[in-house]
Coordinates of C-alpha atoms in Angstrom, one line a residue:
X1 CA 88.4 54.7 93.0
X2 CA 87.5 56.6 89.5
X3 CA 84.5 59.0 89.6
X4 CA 82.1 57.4 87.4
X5 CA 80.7 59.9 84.7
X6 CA 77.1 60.8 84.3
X7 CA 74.7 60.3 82.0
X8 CA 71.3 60.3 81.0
X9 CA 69.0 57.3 79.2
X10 CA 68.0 59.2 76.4
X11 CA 64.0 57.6 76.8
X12 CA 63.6 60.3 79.5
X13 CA 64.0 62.8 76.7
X14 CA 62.1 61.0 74.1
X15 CA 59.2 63.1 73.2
X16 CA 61.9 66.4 72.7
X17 CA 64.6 64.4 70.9
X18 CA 61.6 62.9 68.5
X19 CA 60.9 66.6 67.8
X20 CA 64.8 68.0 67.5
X21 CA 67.5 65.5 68.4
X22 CA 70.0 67.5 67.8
X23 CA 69.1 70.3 70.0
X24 CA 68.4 68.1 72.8
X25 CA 71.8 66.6 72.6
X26 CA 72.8 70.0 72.5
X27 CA 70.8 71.1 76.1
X28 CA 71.7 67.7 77.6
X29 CA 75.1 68.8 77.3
X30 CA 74.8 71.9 79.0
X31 CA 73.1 70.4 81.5
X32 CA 76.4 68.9 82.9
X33 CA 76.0 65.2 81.3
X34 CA 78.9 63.6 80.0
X35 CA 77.1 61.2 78.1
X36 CA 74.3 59.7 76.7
X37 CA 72.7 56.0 76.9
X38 CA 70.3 55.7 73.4
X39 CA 67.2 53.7 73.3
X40 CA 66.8 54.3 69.4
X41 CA 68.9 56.6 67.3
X42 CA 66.2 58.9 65.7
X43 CA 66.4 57.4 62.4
X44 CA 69.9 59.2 62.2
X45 CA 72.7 57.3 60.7
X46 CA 75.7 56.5 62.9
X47 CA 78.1 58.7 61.4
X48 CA 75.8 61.8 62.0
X49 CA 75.1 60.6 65.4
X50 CA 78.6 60.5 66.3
X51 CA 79.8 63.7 64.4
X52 CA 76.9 65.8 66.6
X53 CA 78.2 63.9 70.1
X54 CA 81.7 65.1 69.0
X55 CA 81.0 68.3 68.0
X56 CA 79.0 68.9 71.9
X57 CA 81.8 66.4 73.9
X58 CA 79.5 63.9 74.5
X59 CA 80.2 60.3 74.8
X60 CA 78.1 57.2 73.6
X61 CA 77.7 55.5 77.1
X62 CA 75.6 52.3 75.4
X63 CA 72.2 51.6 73.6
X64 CA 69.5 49.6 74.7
X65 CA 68.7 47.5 71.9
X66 CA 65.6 45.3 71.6
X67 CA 65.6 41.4 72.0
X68 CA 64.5 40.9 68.0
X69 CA 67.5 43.1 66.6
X70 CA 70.3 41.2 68.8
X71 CA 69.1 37.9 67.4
X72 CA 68.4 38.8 64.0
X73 CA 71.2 41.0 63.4
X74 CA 74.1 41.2 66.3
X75 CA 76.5 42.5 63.4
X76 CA 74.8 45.3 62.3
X77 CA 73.9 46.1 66.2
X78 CA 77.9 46.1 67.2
X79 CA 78.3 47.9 63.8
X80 CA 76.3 50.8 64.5
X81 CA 77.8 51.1 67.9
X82 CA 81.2 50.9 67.1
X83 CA 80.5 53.7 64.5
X84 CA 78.9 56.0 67.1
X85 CA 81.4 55.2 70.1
X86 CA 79.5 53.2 72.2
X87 CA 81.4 50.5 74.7
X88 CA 78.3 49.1 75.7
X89 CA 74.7 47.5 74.5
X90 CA 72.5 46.3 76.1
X91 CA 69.1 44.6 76.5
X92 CA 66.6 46.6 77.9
X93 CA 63.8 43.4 78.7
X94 CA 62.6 39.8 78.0
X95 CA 59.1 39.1 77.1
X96 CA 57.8 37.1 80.7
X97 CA 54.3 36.3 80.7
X98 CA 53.5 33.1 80.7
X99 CA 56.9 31.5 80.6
X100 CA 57.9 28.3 81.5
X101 CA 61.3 27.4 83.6
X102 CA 62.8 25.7 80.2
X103 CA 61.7 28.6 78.1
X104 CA 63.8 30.9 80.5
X105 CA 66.9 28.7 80.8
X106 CA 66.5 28.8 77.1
X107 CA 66.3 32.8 77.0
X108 CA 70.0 32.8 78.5
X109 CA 71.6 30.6 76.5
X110 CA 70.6 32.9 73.9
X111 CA 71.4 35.9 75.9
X112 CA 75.2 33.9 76.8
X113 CA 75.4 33.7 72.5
X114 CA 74.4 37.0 71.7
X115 CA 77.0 38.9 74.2
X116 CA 79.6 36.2 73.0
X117 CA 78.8 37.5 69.3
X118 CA 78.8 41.2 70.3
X119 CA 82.4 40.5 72.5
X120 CA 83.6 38.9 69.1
X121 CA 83.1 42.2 67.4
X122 CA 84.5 44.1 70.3
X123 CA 81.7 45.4 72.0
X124 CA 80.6 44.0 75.6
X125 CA 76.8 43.1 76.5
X126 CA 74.8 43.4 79.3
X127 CA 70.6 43.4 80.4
X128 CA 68.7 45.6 82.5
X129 CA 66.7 44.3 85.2
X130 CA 63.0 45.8 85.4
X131 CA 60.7 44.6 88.9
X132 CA 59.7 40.7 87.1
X133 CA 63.0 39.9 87.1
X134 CA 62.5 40.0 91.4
X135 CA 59.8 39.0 91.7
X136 CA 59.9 35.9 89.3
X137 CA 61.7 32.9 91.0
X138 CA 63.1 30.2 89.1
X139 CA 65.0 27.4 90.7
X140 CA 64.4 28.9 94.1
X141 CA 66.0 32.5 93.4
X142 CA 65.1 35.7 91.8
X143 CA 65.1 35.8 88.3
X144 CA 67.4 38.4 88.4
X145 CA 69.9 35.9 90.0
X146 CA 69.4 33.4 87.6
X147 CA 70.0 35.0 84.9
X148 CA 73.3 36.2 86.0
X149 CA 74.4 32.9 87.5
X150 CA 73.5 31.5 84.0
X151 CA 75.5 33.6 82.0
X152 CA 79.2 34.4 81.9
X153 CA 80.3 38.2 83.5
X154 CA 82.3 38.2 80.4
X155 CA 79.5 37.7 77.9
X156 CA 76.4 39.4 80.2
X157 CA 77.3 42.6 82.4
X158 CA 74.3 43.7 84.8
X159 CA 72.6 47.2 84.3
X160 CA 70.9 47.4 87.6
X161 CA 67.8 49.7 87.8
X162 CA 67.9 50.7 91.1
X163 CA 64.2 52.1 91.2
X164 CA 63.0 48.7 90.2
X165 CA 64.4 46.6 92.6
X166 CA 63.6 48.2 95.5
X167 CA 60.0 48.4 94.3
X168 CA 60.2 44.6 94.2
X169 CA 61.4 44.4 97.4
X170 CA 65.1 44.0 96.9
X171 CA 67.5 46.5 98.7
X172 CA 69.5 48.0 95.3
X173 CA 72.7 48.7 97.6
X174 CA 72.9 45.2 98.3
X175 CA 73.1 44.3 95.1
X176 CA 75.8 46.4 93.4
X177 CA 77.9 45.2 96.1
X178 CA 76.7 41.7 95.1
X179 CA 77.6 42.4 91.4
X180 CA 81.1 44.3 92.2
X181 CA 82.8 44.3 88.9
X182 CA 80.1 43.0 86.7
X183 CA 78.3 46.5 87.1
X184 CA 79.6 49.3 84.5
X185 CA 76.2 50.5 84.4
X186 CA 73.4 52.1 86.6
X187 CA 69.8 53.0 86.0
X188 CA 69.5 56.2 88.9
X189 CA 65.9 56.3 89.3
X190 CA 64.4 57.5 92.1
X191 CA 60.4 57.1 92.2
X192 CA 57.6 57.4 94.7
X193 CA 54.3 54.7 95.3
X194 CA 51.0 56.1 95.3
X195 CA 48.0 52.7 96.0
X196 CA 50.5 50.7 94.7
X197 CA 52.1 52.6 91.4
X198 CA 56.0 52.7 91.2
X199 CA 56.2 56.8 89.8
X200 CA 59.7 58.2 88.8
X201 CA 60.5 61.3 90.3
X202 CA 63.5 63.6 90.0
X203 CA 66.5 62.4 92.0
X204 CA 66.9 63.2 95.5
X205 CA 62.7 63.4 96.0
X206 CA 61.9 59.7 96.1
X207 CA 62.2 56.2 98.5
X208 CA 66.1 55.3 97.6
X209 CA 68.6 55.7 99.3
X210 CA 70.1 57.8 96.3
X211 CA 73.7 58.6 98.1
X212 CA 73.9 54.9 99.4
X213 CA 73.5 53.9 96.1
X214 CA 76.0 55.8 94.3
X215 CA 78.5 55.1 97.0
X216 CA 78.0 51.3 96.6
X217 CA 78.1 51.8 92.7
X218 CA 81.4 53.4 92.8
X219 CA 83.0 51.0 95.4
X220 CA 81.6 48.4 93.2
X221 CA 83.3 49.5 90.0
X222 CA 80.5 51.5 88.2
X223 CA 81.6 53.7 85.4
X224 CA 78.4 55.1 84.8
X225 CA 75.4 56.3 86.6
X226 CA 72.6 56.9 84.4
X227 CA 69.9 59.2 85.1
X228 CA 66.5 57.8 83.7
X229 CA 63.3 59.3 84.6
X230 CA 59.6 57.8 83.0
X231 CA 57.0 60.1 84.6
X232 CA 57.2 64.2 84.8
X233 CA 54.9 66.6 86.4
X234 CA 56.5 69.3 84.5
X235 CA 59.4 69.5 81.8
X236 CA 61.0 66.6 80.9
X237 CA 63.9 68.6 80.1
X238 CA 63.9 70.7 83.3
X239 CA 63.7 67.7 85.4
X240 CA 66.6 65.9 84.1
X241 CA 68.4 69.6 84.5
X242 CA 67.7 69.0 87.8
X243 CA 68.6 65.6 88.3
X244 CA 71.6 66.6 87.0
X245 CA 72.8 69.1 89.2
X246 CA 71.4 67.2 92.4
X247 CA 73.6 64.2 91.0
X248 CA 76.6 66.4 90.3
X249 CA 76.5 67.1 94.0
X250 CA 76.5 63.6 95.4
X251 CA 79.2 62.7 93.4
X252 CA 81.4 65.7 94.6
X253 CA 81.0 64.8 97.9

């Protein structure tokens, strides 16, 4: 089995890459990362993007890219990727209140056609799970399930959130061994619940099973685990420095 490489969702960073994007690639990479997973590109155009993650040996793990761009304009979404080296988009969530059982079997046939579009131009497509997708049932399973068993693994991948799912109630390590080889990509989120509100935390300091987790990922073909962190105490940047070097450790073991 491959190590997988780390990264980090750059939404953990967002408030210092909104100020210098650039310079937080920059400490990112020092931090040990060996790539990074965008959720917007800074209003930078692709070929700066990918001359900076060059220039610091970074690699464009994916994007999350909202619902409304991959249905208006799947070209120009696999365009922009290709341009700065990215494998891998991805959507990050579907709108859920209020939705009907037709309206969702709808929502992946569209998902099915958009990863079929984005294949066609080289790229591959996935979705990442928040808690509603476990906690939804449709058809007498999760959501989560659905979805999946609705779409191809050739057309939709599965970003698991592991943070998420265990909130819900779902055991994480079950289910990148239920995935095996539809699971390129993992959210590591550790968190803690305080009356009842899921709060990230650094790795390593939360409720999951962390090392279980990244063992299942790898056996299960992962080949990236993504550090993503919502809520700081302190430094966003100093926290995902940490997260770092605590994941750089589990995976060396």
């Amino acid at each position: 089995m491959n190590r997988p490489g780390i990264a980090l969702q750059l939404y953990s960073v967002r408030e210092a890459t909104a100020k210098d994007f650039k310079g937080t690639l920059r400490k990112v990479a020092e931090m040990g990362y060996e790539g990074v997973e965008f959720a917007g590109y800074g209003g930078f155009s692709a070929e700066q993007l990918r001359e900076w993650l060059d220039e610091l040996k970074l690699k464009a793990v994916g994007s999350h890219v909202g619902l409304a761009d991959l249905r208006n304009d799947p070209d120009a979404v696999a365009s922009f990727n290709r341009k700065i080296g990215s494998p891998y988009v991805v959507c990050p969530s579907l709108p859920h209140e209020g939705r009907s059982d037709e309206s969702w079997r709808e929502q992946f046939v569209e998902l099915e056609r958009i990863g079929n579009r984005l294949r066609d131009n080289g790229l591959r497509f996935g979705y990442h799970n928040h808690a509603f997708e476990f906690t939804i049932k449709l058809g007498g399973e999760t959501l989560f399930d659905a979805l999946f068993s609705a779409t191809s693994p050739e057309s939709v991948f599965v970003e698991l959130d592991v943070c998420w799912a265990q909130a819900a109630g779902y055991d994480p390590i079950r289910y990148a061994a239920k995935y095996s080889g539809r699971l390129p990509l993992v959210h590591l989120k550790d968190y803690v619940e305080t009356e009842g509100k899921v709060r990230s935390v650094e790795l390593g300091r939360g409720a999951v099973d962390m090392k279980g987790v990244i063992a299942e990922s790898i056996r299960s073909g992962a080949e990236w685990l993504i550090v993503e962190q919502e809520h700081f105490d302190g430094d966003p940047l100093e926290s995902v420095a940490r997260s770092a070097e605590w994941l750089k450790a589990a995976v060396a073991r």
